[in-house]
PDB file of C-alpha atoms in Angstrom:
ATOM      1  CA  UNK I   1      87.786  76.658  47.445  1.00 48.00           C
ATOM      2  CA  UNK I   2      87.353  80.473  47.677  1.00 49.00           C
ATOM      3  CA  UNK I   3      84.587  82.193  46.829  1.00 50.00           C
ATOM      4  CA  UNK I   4      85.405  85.193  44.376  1.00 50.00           C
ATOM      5  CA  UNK I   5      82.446  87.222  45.541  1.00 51.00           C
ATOM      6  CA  UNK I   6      83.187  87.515  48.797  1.00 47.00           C
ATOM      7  CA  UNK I   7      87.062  88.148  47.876  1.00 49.00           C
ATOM      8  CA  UNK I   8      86.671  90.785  45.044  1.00 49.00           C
ATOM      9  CA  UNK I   9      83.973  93.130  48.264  1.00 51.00           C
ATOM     10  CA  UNK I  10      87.276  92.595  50.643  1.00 52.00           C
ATOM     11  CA  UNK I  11      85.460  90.179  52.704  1.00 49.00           C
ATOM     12  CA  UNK I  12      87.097  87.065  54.174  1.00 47.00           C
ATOM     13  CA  UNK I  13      84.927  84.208  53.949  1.00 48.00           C
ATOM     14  CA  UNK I  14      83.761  83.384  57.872  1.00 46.00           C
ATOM     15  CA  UNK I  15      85.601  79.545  57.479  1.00 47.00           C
ATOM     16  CA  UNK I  16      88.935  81.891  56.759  1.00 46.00           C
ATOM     17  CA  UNK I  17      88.485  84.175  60.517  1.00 43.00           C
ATOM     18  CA  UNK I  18      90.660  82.533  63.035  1.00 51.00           C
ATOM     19  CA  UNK I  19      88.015  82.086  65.613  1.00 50.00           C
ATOM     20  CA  UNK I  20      90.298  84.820  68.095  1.00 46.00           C
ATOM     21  CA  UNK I  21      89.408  87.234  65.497  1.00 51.00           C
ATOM     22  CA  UNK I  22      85.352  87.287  65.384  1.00 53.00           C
ATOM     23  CA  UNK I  23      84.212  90.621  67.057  1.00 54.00           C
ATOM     24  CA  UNK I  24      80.530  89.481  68.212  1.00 69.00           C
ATOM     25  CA  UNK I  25      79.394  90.652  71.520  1.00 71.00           C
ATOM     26  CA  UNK I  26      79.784  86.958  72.702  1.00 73.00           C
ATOM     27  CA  UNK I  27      83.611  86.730  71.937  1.00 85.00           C
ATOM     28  CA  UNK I  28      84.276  89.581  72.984  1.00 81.00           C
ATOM     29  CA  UNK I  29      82.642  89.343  76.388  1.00 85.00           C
ATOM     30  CA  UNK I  30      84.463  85.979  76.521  1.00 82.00           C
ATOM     31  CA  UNK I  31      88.052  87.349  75.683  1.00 87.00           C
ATOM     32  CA  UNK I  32      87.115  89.934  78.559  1.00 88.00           C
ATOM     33  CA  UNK I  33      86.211  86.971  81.665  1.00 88.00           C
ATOM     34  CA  UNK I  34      90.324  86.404  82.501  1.00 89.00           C
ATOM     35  CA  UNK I  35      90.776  90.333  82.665  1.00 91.00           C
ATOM     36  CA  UNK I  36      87.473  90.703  84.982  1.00 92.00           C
ATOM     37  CA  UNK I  37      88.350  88.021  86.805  1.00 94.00           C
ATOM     38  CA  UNK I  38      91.932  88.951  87.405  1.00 93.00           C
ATOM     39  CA  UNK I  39      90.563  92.957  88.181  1.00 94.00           C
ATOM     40  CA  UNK I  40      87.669  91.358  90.491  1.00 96.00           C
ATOM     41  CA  UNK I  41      90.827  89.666  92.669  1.00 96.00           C
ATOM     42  CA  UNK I  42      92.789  92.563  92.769  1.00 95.00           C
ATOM     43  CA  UNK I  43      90.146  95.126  93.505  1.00 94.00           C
ATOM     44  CA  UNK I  44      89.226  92.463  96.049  1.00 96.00           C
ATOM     45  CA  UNK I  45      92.610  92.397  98.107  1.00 94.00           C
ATOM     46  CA  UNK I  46      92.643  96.555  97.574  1.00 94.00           C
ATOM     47  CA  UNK I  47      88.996  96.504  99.062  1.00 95.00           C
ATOM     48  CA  UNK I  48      90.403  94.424 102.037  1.00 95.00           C
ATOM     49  CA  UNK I  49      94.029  96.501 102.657  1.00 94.00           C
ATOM     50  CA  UNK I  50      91.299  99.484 102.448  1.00 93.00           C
ATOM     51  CA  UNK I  51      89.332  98.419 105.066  1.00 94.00           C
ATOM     52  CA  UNK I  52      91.214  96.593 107.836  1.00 94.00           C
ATOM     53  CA  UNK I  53      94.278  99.102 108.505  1.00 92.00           C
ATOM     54  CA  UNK I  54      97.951  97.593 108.576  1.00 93.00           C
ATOM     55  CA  UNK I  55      99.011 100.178 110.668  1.00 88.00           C
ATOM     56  CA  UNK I  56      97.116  98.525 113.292  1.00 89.00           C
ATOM     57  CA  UNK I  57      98.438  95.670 114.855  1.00 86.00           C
ATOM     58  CA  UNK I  58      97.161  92.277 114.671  1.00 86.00           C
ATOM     59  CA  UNK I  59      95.520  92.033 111.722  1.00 86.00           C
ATOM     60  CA  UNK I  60      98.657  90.793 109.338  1.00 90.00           C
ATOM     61  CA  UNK I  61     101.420  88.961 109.953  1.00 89.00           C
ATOM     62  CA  UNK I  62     104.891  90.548 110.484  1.00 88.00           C
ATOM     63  CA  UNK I  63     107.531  90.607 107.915  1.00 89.00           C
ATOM     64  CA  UNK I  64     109.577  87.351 108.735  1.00 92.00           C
ATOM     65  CA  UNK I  65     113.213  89.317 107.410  1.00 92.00           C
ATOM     66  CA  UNK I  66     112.267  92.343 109.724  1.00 91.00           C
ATOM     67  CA  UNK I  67     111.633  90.100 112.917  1.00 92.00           C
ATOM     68  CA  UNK I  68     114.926  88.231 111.824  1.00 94.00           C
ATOM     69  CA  UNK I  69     117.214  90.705 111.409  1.00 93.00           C
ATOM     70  CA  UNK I  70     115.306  93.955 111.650  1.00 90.00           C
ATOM     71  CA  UNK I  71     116.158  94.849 107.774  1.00 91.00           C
ATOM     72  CA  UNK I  72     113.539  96.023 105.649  1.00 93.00           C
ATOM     73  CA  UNK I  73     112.444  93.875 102.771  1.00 93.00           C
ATOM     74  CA  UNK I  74     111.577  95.389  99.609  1.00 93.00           C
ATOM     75  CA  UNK I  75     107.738  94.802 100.377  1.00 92.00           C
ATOM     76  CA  UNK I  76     108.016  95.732 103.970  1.00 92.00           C
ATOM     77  CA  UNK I  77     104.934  98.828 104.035  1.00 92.00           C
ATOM     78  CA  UNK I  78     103.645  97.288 100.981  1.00 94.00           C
ATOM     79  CA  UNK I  79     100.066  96.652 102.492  1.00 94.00           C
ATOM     80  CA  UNK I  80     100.122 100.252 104.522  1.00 94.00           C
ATOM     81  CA  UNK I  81     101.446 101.522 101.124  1.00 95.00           C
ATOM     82  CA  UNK I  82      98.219  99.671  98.989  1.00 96.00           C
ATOM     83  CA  UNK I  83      95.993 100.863 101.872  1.00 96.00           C
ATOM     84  CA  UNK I  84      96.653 104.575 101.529  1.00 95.00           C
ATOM     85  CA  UNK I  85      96.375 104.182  97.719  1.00 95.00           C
ATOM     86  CA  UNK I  86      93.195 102.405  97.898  1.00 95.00           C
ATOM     87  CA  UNK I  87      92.014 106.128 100.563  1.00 95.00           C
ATOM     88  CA  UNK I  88      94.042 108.161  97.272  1.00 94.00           C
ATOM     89  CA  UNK I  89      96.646 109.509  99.744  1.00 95.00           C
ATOM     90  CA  UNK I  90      99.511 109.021  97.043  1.00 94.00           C
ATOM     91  CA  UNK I  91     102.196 110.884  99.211  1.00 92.00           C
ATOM     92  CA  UNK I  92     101.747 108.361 102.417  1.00 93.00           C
ATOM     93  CA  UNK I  93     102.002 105.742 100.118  1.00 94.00           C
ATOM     94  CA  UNK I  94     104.782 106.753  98.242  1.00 93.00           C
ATOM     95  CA  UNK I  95     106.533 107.350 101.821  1.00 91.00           C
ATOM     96  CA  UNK I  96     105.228 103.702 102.889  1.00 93.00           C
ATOM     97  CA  UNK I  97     106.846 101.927  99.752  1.00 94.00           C
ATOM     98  CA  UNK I  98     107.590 104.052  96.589  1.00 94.00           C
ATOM     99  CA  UNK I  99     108.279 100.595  94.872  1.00 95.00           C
ATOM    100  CA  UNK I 100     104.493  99.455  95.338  1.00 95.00           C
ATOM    101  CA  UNK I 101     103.544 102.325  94.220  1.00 96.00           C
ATOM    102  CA  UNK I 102     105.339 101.799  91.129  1.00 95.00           C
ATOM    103  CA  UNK I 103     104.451  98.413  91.033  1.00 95.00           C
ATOM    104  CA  UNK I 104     100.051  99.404  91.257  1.00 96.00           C
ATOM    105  CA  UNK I 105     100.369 101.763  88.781  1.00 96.00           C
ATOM    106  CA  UNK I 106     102.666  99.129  86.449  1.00 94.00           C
ATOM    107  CA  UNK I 107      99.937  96.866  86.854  1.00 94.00           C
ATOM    108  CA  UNK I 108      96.796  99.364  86.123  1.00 95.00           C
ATOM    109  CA  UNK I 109      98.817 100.214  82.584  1.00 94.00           C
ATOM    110  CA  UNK I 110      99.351  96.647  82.032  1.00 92.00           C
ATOM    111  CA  UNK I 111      96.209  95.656  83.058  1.00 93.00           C
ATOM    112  CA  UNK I 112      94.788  98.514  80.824  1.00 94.00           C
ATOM    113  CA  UNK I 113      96.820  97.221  77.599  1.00 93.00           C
ATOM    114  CA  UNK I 114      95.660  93.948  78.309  1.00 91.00           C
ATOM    115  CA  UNK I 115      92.150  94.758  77.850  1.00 92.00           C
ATOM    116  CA  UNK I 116      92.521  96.628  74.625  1.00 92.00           C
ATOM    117  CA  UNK I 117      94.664  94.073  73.169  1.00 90.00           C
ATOM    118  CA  UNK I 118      91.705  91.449  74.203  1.00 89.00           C
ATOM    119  CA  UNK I 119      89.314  93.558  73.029  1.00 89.00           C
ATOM    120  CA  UNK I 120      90.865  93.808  69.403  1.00 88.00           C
ATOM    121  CA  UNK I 121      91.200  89.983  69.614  1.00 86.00           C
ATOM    122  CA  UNK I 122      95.342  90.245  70.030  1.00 87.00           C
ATOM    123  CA  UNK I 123      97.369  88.159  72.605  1.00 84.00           C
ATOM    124  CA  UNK I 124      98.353  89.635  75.328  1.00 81.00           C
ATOM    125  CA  UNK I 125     102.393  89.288  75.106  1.00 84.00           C
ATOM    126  CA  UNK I 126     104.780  90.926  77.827  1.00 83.00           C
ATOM    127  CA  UNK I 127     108.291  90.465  76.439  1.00 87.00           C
ATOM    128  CA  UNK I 128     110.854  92.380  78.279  1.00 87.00           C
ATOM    129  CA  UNK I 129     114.567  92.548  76.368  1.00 93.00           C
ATOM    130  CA  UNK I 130     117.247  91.841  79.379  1.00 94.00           C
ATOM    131  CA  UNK I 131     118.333  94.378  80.173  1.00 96.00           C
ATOM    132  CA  UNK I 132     114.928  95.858  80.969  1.00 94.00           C
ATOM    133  CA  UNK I 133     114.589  92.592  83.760  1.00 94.00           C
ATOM    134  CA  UNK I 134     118.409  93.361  84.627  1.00 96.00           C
ATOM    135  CA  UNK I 135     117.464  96.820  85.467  1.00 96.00           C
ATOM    136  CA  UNK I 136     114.209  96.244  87.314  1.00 94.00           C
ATOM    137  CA  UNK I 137     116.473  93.810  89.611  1.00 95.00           C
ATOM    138  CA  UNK I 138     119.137  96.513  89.685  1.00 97.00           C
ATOM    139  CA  UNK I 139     116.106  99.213  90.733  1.00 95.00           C
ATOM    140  CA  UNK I 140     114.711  96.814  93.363  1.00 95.00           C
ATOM    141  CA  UNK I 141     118.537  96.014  95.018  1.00 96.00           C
ATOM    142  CA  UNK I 142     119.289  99.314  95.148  1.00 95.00           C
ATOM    143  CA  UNK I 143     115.867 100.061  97.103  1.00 94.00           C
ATOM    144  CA  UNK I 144     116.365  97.609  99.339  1.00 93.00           C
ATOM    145  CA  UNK I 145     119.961  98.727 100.270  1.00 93.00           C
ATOM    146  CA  UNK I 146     119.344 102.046 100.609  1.00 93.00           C
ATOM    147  CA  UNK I 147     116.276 101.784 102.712  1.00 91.00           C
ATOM    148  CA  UNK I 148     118.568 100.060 105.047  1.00 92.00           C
ATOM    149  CA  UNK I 149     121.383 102.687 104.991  1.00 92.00           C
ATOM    150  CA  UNK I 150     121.576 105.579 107.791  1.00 90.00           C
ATOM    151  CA  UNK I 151     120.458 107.805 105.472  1.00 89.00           C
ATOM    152  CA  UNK I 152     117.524 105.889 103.794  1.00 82.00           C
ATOM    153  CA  UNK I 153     115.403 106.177 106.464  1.00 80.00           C
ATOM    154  CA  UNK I 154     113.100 108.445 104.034  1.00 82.00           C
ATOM    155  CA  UNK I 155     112.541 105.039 102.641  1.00 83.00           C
ATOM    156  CA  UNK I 156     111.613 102.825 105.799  1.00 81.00           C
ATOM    157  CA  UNK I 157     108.004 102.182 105.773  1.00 82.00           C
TER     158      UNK I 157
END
């Protein structure tokens, strides 16, 4: 049964909020813990790349596909790329891997709409149409070949 006070004020009667929807400091600290927790990781790794250097030898492992066959992978200077980012030299990193560069800064956006959308009590939803998935693969093939190629070595990490 509704109550016609509450309805003719504009309010919704609290058994009518779907429970995603209440905005007290409690909810919304709990809608937050997944996005902290996820941040805490990632800032985490970043923290590590930052402070043991991949340039160094020794302290990661090798890319398997470059030992193989001495082709670069698409992540091949993906850690020397995240550890210039995480001392804010942008151009080394772009040089290292201009992909995982992309890539950070994809995630800080999403990451970023994530947290207003929890904040506001939406889901979080990431749907991509096709050709938006067919194109990222295109994007990443065509990095990987060219990096390869004679003259792709501005690409090699």
């Amino acid at each position: 049964m509704r109550d016609v006070n509450t309805e003719s004020r504009g309010v919704t009667p609290s058994h009518e909020v779907p429970s995603g929807a209440r905005t007290g400091a409690r909810s919304v600290l709990g809608r937050l813990a997944v996005p902290a927790g996820v941040l805490a990781a990632v800032t985490g790794a970043f923290a590590y790349v930052g402070a043991v250097d991949p340039n160094e030898p020794g302290h990661y492992p090798v890319c398997p596909l470059l030992r193989l066959t001495g082709l670069y992978c698409p992540g091949c200077g993906g850690l020397r790329a995240a550890h210039a980012f995480a001392h804010g030299d942008l151009g080394t990193a772009l040089t290292d891997n201009a992909l995982a560069v992309l890539g950070f800064l994809a995630f800080a956006a999403g990451w970023t709409v994530w947290v207003v959308r929890a904040v506001r009590a939406r889901p979080m939803r990431i749907e991509l149409p096709p050709v938006a998935l067919w194109s990222l693969g295109a994007l990443t093939l065509v990095f990987t070949v060219v990096r390869n190629l004679p003259f792709g070595g501005w690409l090699h990490p």
